[in-house]
Amino acid sequence: MPGVTGDHYFTAEPATAAQPREVEFSVAGRDYTLASAAGVFSADRLDPGTAVLLRKAQLPAADAAGPLLDVGCGFGPITCVLATCAPAATVWAVDVNQRARDLTAANAARVGVADRVRVVAPDDVPAEVRFAQIWSNPPIRIGKGELHELLLRWLPRLAPDGVAWLVVAKHLGGDSLQRWLVEQGWQVERHASQKGYRVLRVTR
Ligand SMILES: C[S@@+](CC[C@H](N)C(=O)[O-])C[C@H]1O[C@@H](n2cnc3c(N)ncnc32)[C@H](O)[C@@H]1O
């Protein structure tokens, strides 16, 4: 998604002026108004894939202990929903894009969950943390090799009975990603399919 400066949404330090804005959406009967900015993924609206994920996947229960992980948090919609649904859980949010991390931290404060949300660069997640749930609308556009590397980095950090929820557009390879995950030894269920998006439920 190049902008005038050549930024991609996964640029580490977007050069584009931030041009702050707000994104409104509702999930599970709750309304969210989050801060967004140029230089991050889907800056002007809740991404339709993320919307399908949050509508179709099984959101964490109110007593979910966590920790939960949002891989590629962008401006933080998934993180904010997870932290709101699971008020006892810590949510880790990782992204390579500094502006995305800053927005996620600001949005966690907006929705009153900042005390339980850890927004960090991928290398700054402590090695010993294992996740009860991993959520991601993964960055398909970084390329297949890097996407596979990303998934092979984070999925092994699921707790033994953990579950990962992924959303991938069918036209961007949702079905081949499912096959590849199965080849890697993961149990993968196509939990839902809507508007051209596959919601995958991944377990050990
Ligand atoms: C498809 S976007 C989803 C953003 C957000 N979760 C949402 O639903 O709007 C994927 C995100 O992954 C980030 N990303 C790209 N490469 C990454 C990597 N290696 N590790 C973590 N995040 C990465 C991008 O910067 C982008 O914010």
mmCIF file of C-alpha atoms and ligand atoms in Angstrom:
data_model
loop_
_atom_site.group_PDB
_atom_site.id
_atom_site.type_symbol
_atom_site.label_atom_id
_atom_site.label_comp_id
_atom_site.label_asym_id
_atom_site.label_seq_id
_atom_site.Cartn_x
_atom_site.Cartn_y
_atom_site.Cartn_z
ATOM 1 C CA MET A 1 0.000 0.000 0.000
ATOM 2 C CA PRO A 2 2.542 2.658 -1.024
ATOM 3 C CA GLY A 3 1.783 6.256 -0.099
ATOM 4 C CA VAL A 4 3.319 9.331 -1.703
ATOM 5 C CA THR A 5 6.501 8.802 0.291
ATOM 6 C CA GLY A 6 6.751 5.138 -0.644
ATOM 7 C CA ASP A 7 5.671 4.019 2.853
ATOM 8 C CA HIS A 8 4.025 0.651 3.284
ATOM 9 C CA TYR A 9 1.780 -0.051 6.221
ATOM 10 C CA PHE A 10 4.561 -2.257 7.582
ATOM 11 C CA THR A 11 7.228 0.459 7.339
ATOM 12 C CA ALA A 12 9.037 0.697 10.681
ATOM 13 C CA GLU A 13 8.937 4.512 10.911
ATOM 14 C CA PRO A 14 6.365 5.964 8.478
ATOM 15 C CA ALA A 15 7.602 9.218 6.946
ATOM 16 C CA THR A 16 4.089 10.301 5.925
ATOM 17 C CA ALA A 17 2.620 13.036 8.153
ATOM 18 C CA ALA A 18 0.320 11.362 10.672
ATOM 19 C CA GLN A 19 -2.909 13.174 9.679
ATOM 20 C CA PRO A 20 -4.796 11.958 12.769
ATOM 21 C CA ARG A 21 -8.318 10.599 12.365
ATOM 22 C CA GLU A 22 -10.798 8.343 14.168
ATOM 23 C CA VAL A 23 -12.248 4.968 13.253
ATOM 24 C CA GLU A 24 -15.606 3.870 14.674
ATOM 25 C CA PHE A 25 -16.915 0.317 14.815
ATOM 26 C CA SER A 26 -18.993 -2.015 16.969
ATOM 27 C CA VAL A 27 -18.131 -5.511 18.127
ATOM 28 C CA ALA A 28 -20.268 -7.730 20.349
ATOM 29 C CA GLY A 29 -22.654 -4.872 21.081
ATOM 30 C CA ARG A 30 -19.936 -2.469 22.176
ATOM 31 C CA ASP A 31 -18.972 0.696 20.308
ATOM 32 C CA TYR A 32 -15.334 1.678 19.792
ATOM 33 C CA THR A 33 -13.907 5.000 18.592
ATOM 34 C CA LEU A 34 -10.181 4.580 18.067
ATOM 35 C CA ALA A 35 -7.446 6.938 16.967
ATOM 36 C CA SER A 36 -5.824 6.223 13.634
ATOM 37 C CA ALA A 37 -3.357 7.933 11.302
ATOM 38 C CA ALA A 38 -1.820 7.796 7.872
ATOM 39 C CA GLY A 39 0.958 5.251 7.483
ATOM 40 C CA VAL A 40 -0.834 2.404 9.272
ATOM 41 C CA PHE A 41 -2.905 -0.436 7.847
ATOM 42 C CA SER A 42 -6.539 0.403 7.006
ATOM 43 C CA ALA A 43 -6.226 3.833 8.566
ATOM 44 C CA ASP A 44 -9.746 5.019 7.691
ATOM 45 C CA ARG A 45 -11.998 2.156 8.647
ATOM 46 C CA LEU A 46 -12.043 -1.157 10.409
ATOM 47 C CA ASP A 47 -10.557 -3.516 7.818
ATOM 48 C CA PRO A 48 -13.297 -5.809 6.436
ATOM 49 C CA GLY A 49 -11.148 -8.876 7.189
ATOM 50 C CA THR A 50 -10.656 -7.769 10.781
ATOM 51 C CA ALA A 51 -14.408 -7.144 11.011
ATOM 52 C CA VAL A 52 -15.127 -10.709 9.847
ATOM 53 C CA LEU A 53 -12.563 -12.076 12.325
ATOM 54 C CA LEU A 54 -14.081 -10.176 15.258
ATOM 55 C CA ARG A 55 -17.603 -11.167 14.220
ATOM 56 C CA LYS A 56 -17.004 -14.851 13.509
ATOM 57 C CA ALA A 57 -14.203 -16.051 15.775
ATOM 58 C CA GLN A 58 -14.906 -16.933 19.379
ATOM 59 C CA LEU A 59 -14.016 -13.853 21.388
ATOM 60 C CA PRO A 60 -12.330 -14.574 24.726
ATOM 61 C CA ALA A 61 -14.677 -15.242 27.613
ATOM 62 C CA ALA A 62 -14.993 -12.640 30.359
ATOM 63 C CA ASP A 63 -12.962 -14.872 32.675
ATOM 64 C CA ALA A 64 -10.223 -15.694 30.143
ATOM 65 C CA ALA A 65 -6.929 -15.679 31.987
ATOM 66 C CA GLY A 66 -4.664 -14.989 29.006
ATOM 67 C CA PRO A 67 -2.136 -13.919 28.138
ATOM 68 C CA LEU A 68 -3.452 -13.063 24.678
ATOM 69 C CA LEU A 69 -1.413 -11.921 21.676
ATOM 70 C CA ASP A 70 -2.324 -9.725 18.711
ATOM 71 C CA VAL A 71 0.280 -10.232 15.953
ATOM 72 C CA GLY A 72 0.464 -7.147 13.739
ATOM 73 C CA CYS A 73 -1.736 -4.905 15.865
ATOM 74 C CA GLY A 74 -1.939 -1.932 13.478
ATOM 75 C CA PHE A 75 -3.781 0.883 15.268
ATOM 76 C CA GLY A 76 -5.092 -1.681 17.741
ATOM 77 C CA PRO A 77 -8.682 -2.713 16.959
ATOM 78 C CA ILE A 78 -8.165 -6.409 17.777
ATOM 79 C CA THR A 79 -6.127 -5.629 20.898
ATOM 80 C CA CYS A 80 -8.773 -3.223 22.210
ATOM 81 C CA VAL A 81 -11.604 -5.709 21.622
ATOM 82 C CA LEU A 82 -9.691 -8.583 23.257
ATOM 83 C CA ALA A 83 -8.733 -6.522 26.296
ATOM 84 C CA THR A 84 -12.318 -5.314 26.689
ATOM 85 C CA CYS A 85 -13.836 -8.805 26.397
ATOM 86 C CA ALA A 86 -11.339 -10.369 28.807
ATOM 87 C CA PRO A 87 -10.936 -7.935 31.709
ATOM 88 C CA ALA A 88 -8.637 -10.274 33.640
ATOM 89 C CA ALA A 89 -6.236 -10.976 30.783
ATOM 90 C CA THR A 90 -3.000 -9.329 29.743
ATOM 91 C CA VAL A 91 -2.907 -8.600 26.014
ATOM 92 C CA TRP A 92 0.388 -8.359 24.155
ATOM 93 C CA ALA A 93 0.274 -6.308 20.946
ATOM 94 C CA VAL A 94 3.188 -6.473 18.527
ATOM 95 C CA ASP A 95 3.881 -4.603 15.325
ATOM 96 C CA VAL A 96 6.974 -3.594 13.385
ATOM 97 C CA ASN A 97 5.478 -0.153 12.698
ATOM 98 C CA GLN A 98 6.257 2.343 15.467
ATOM 99 C CA ARG A 99 3.291 4.574 14.602
ATOM 100 C CA ALA A 100 0.976 1.555 14.826
ATOM 101 C CA ARG A 101 2.384 0.714 18.253
ATOM 102 C CA ASP A 102 1.945 4.295 19.467
ATOM 103 C CA LEU A 103 -1.674 4.311 18.268
ATOM 104 C CA THR A 104 -2.408 0.954 19.891
ATOM 105 C CA ALA A 105 -1.028 2.200 23.204
ATOM 106 C CA ALA A 106 -3.089 5.396 22.934
ATOM 107 C CA ASN A 107 -6.198 3.406 22.033
ATOM 108 C CA ALA A 108 -5.713 1.013 24.924
ATOM 109 C CA ALA A 109 -5.708 4.075 27.186
ATOM 110 C CA ARG A 110 -8.841 5.412 25.442
ATOM 111 C CA VAL A 111 -10.809 2.259 26.130
ATOM 112 C CA GLY A 112 -9.489 2.026 29.681
ATOM 113 C CA VAL A 113 -7.389 -1.141 29.348
ATOM 114 C CA ALA A 114 -3.861 0.293 29.196
ATOM 115 C CA ASP A 115 -2.864 -1.327 32.492
ATOM 116 C CA ARG A 116 -3.224 -4.791 30.893
ATOM 117 C CA VAL A 117 -1.993 -4.081 27.361
ATOM 118 C CA ARG A 118 1.704 -4.431 26.523
ATOM 119 C CA VAL A 119 2.486 -2.850 23.166
ATOM 120 C CA VAL A 120 5.972 -3.780 21.998
ATOM 121 C CA ALA A 121 8.148 -4.466 18.989
ATOM 122 C CA PRO A 122 8.212 -8.188 18.130
ATOM 123 C CA ASP A 123 11.702 -8.709 19.610
ATOM 124 C CA ASP A 124 10.602 -7.244 22.936
ATOM 125 C CA VAL A 125 8.153 -9.973 23.926
ATOM 126 C CA PRO A 126 9.884 -11.906 26.731
ATOM 127 C CA ALA A 127 10.924 -15.346 25.467
ATOM 128 C CA GLU A 128 9.199 -17.248 28.265
ATOM 129 C CA VAL A 129 5.664 -15.907 27.667
ATOM 130 C CA ARG A 130 3.218 -18.495 26.262
ATOM 131 C CA PHE A 131 -0.174 -17.422 24.953
ATOM 132 C CA ALA A 132 -3.608 -18.835 25.633
ATOM 133 C CA GLN A 133 -4.803 -17.214 22.415
ATOM 134 C CA ILE A 134 -3.091 -15.659 19.416
ATOM 135 C CA TRP A 135 -5.100 -13.404 17.144
ATOM 136 C CA SER A 136 -3.991 -12.019 13.814
ATOM 137 C CA ASN A 137 -5.046 -10.412 10.608
ATOM 138 C CA PRO A 138 -1.566 -11.205 9.305
ATOM 139 C CA PRO A 139 0.451 -9.010 6.944
ATOM 140 C CA ILE A 140 -0.008 -10.994 3.731
ATOM 141 C CA ARG A 141 1.685 -8.316 1.644
ATOM 142 C CA ILE A 142 5.101 -8.831 3.243
ATOM 143 C CA GLY A 143 5.348 -11.914 0.976
ATOM 144 C CA LYS A 144 4.787 -15.612 1.439
ATOM 145 C CA GLY A 145 8.246 -16.423 2.810
ATOM 146 C CA GLU A 146 8.113 -13.708 5.454
ATOM 147 C CA LEU A 147 4.520 -14.524 6.332
ATOM 148 C CA HIS A 148 5.449 -18.147 6.908
ATOM 149 C CA GLU A 149 8.406 -17.035 9.037
ATOM 150 C CA LEU A 150 6.094 -14.800 11.073
ATOM 151 C CA LEU A 151 3.660 -17.644 11.738
ATOM 152 C CA LEU A 152 6.471 -20.073 12.560
ATOM 153 C CA ARG A 153 7.783 -17.535 15.022
ATOM 154 C CA TRP A 154 4.539 -16.989 16.945
ATOM 155 C CA LEU A 155 2.378 -20.129 16.657
ATOM 156 C CA PRO A 156 4.883 -22.292 18.588
ATOM 157 C CA ARG A 157 4.353 -19.874 21.476
ATOM 158 C CA LEU A 158 0.776 -21.027 21.945
ATOM 159 C CA ALA A 159 0.176 -22.706 25.297
ATOM 160 C CA PRO A 160 -0.446 -26.480 24.930
ATOM 161 C CA ASP A 161 -4.213 -25.975 24.892
ATOM 162 C CA GLY A 162 -4.039 -22.582 23.213
ATOM 163 C CA VAL A 163 -5.889 -21.483 20.116
ATOM 164 C CA ALA A 164 -4.964 -19.103 17.328
ATOM 165 C CA TRP A 165 -7.493 -17.206 15.238
ATOM 166 C CA LEU A 166 -6.378 -15.950 11.832
ATOM 167 C CA VAL A 167 -8.217 -14.169 9.060
ATOM 168 C CA VAL A 168 -6.998 -14.279 5.480
ATOM 169 C CA ALA A 169 -8.700 -13.237 2.272
ATOM 170 C CA LYS A 170 -9.366 -16.158 -0.039
ATOM 171 C CA HIS A 171 -7.961 -14.211 -2.994
ATOM 172 C CA LEU A 172 -4.776 -13.541 -1.013
ATOM 173 C CA GLY A 173 -4.205 -17.229 -0.401
ATOM 174 C CA GLY A 174 -6.381 -18.120 2.590
ATOM 175 C CA ASP A 175 -6.846 -21.696 1.425
ATOM 176 C CA SER A 176 -3.210 -22.328 0.541
ATOM 177 C CA LEU A 177 -2.173 -20.873 3.904
ATOM 178 C CA GLN A 178 -4.523 -23.333 5.579
ATOM 179 C CA ARG A 179 -2.905 -26.224 3.647
ATOM 180 C CA TRP A 180 0.574 -24.989 4.505
ATOM 181 C CA LEU A 181 -0.261 -24.790 8.215
ATOM 182 C CA VAL A 182 -1.566 -28.363 8.115
ATOM 183 C CA GLU A 183 1.687 -29.459 6.428
ATOM 184 C CA GLN A 184 3.567 -27.834 9.304
ATOM 185 C CA GLY A 185 1.675 -30.078 11.722
ATOM 186 C CA TRP A 186 -1.009 -27.697 12.996
ATOM 187 C CA GLN A 187 -4.675 -28.582 13.344
ATOM 188 C CA VAL A 188 -6.524 -26.057 11.224
ATOM 189 C CA GLU A 189 -10.275 -25.669 10.988
ATOM 190 C CA ARG A 190 -11.931 -23.304 8.556
ATOM 191 C CA HIS A 191 -14.138 -21.912 11.270
ATOM 192 C CA ALA A 192 -16.014 -19.441 9.065
ATOM 193 C CA SER A 193 -16.017 -17.941 5.626
ATOM 194 C CA GLN A 194 -17.626 -14.598 4.899
ATOM 195 C CA LYS A 195 -17.247 -11.853 2.296
ATOM 196 C CA GLY A 196 -14.265 -13.653 0.746
ATOM 197 C CA TYR A 197 -12.425 -14.024 4.064
ATOM 198 C CA ARG A 198 -11.493 -17.269 5.765
ATOM 199 C CA VAL A 199 -11.401 -17.397 9.546
ATOM 200 C CA LEU A 200 -8.973 -20.141 10.556
ATOM 201 C CA ARG A 201 -8.873 -21.742 13.992
ATOM 202 C CA VAL A 202 -5.427 -23.179 14.650
ATOM 203 C CA THR A 203 -4.472 -25.529 17.482
ATOM 204 C CA ARG A 204 -1.681 -27.999 18.192
HETATM 205 C C1 LIG B 1 -3.130 -6.727 7.916
HETATM 206 S S1 LIG B 1 -2.452 -5.577 9.069
HETATM 207 C C2 LIG B 1 -3.570 -5.781 10.471
HETATM 208 C C3 LIG B 1 -3.554 -4.597 11.413
HETATM 209 C C4 LIG B 1 -4.586 -4.626 12.533
HETATM 210 N N1 LIG B 1 -4.474 -5.844 13.324
HETATM 211 C C5 LIG B 1 -5.982 -4.504 11.972
HETATM 212 O O1 LIG B 1 -6.709 -5.503 12.049
HETATM 213 O O2 LIG B 1 -6.324 -3.436 11.489
HETATM 214 C C6 LIG B 1 -0.972 -6.416 9.562
HETATM 215 C C7 LIG B 1 -0.026 -5.663 10.491
HETATM 216 O O3 LIG B 1 1.147 -6.461 10.675
HETATM 217 C C8 LIG B 1 2.264 -5.593 10.801
HETATM 218 N N2 LIG B 1 3.476 -6.361 10.505
HETATM 219 C C9 LIG B 1 4.129 -6.521 9.324
HETATM 220 N N3 LIG B 1 5.188 -7.314 9.475
HETATM 221 C C10 LIG B 1 5.212 -7.683 10.777
HETATM 222 C C11 LIG B 1 6.067 -8.497 11.558
HETATM 223 N N4 LIG B 1 7.114 -9.116 11.039
HETATM 224 N N5 LIG B 1 5.794 -8.643 12.879
HETATM 225 C C12 LIG B 1 4.723 -8.030 13.426
HETATM 226 N N6 LIG B 1 3.884 -7.244 12.737
HETATM 227 C C13 LIG B 1 4.122 -7.072 11.440
HETATM 228 C C14 LIG B 1 1.971 -4.456 9.845
HETATM 229 O O4 LIG B 1 2.718 -3.300 10.182
HETATM 230 C C15 LIG B 1 0.444 -4.304 10.021
HETATM 231 O O5 LIG B 1 0.150 -3.353 11.009
#
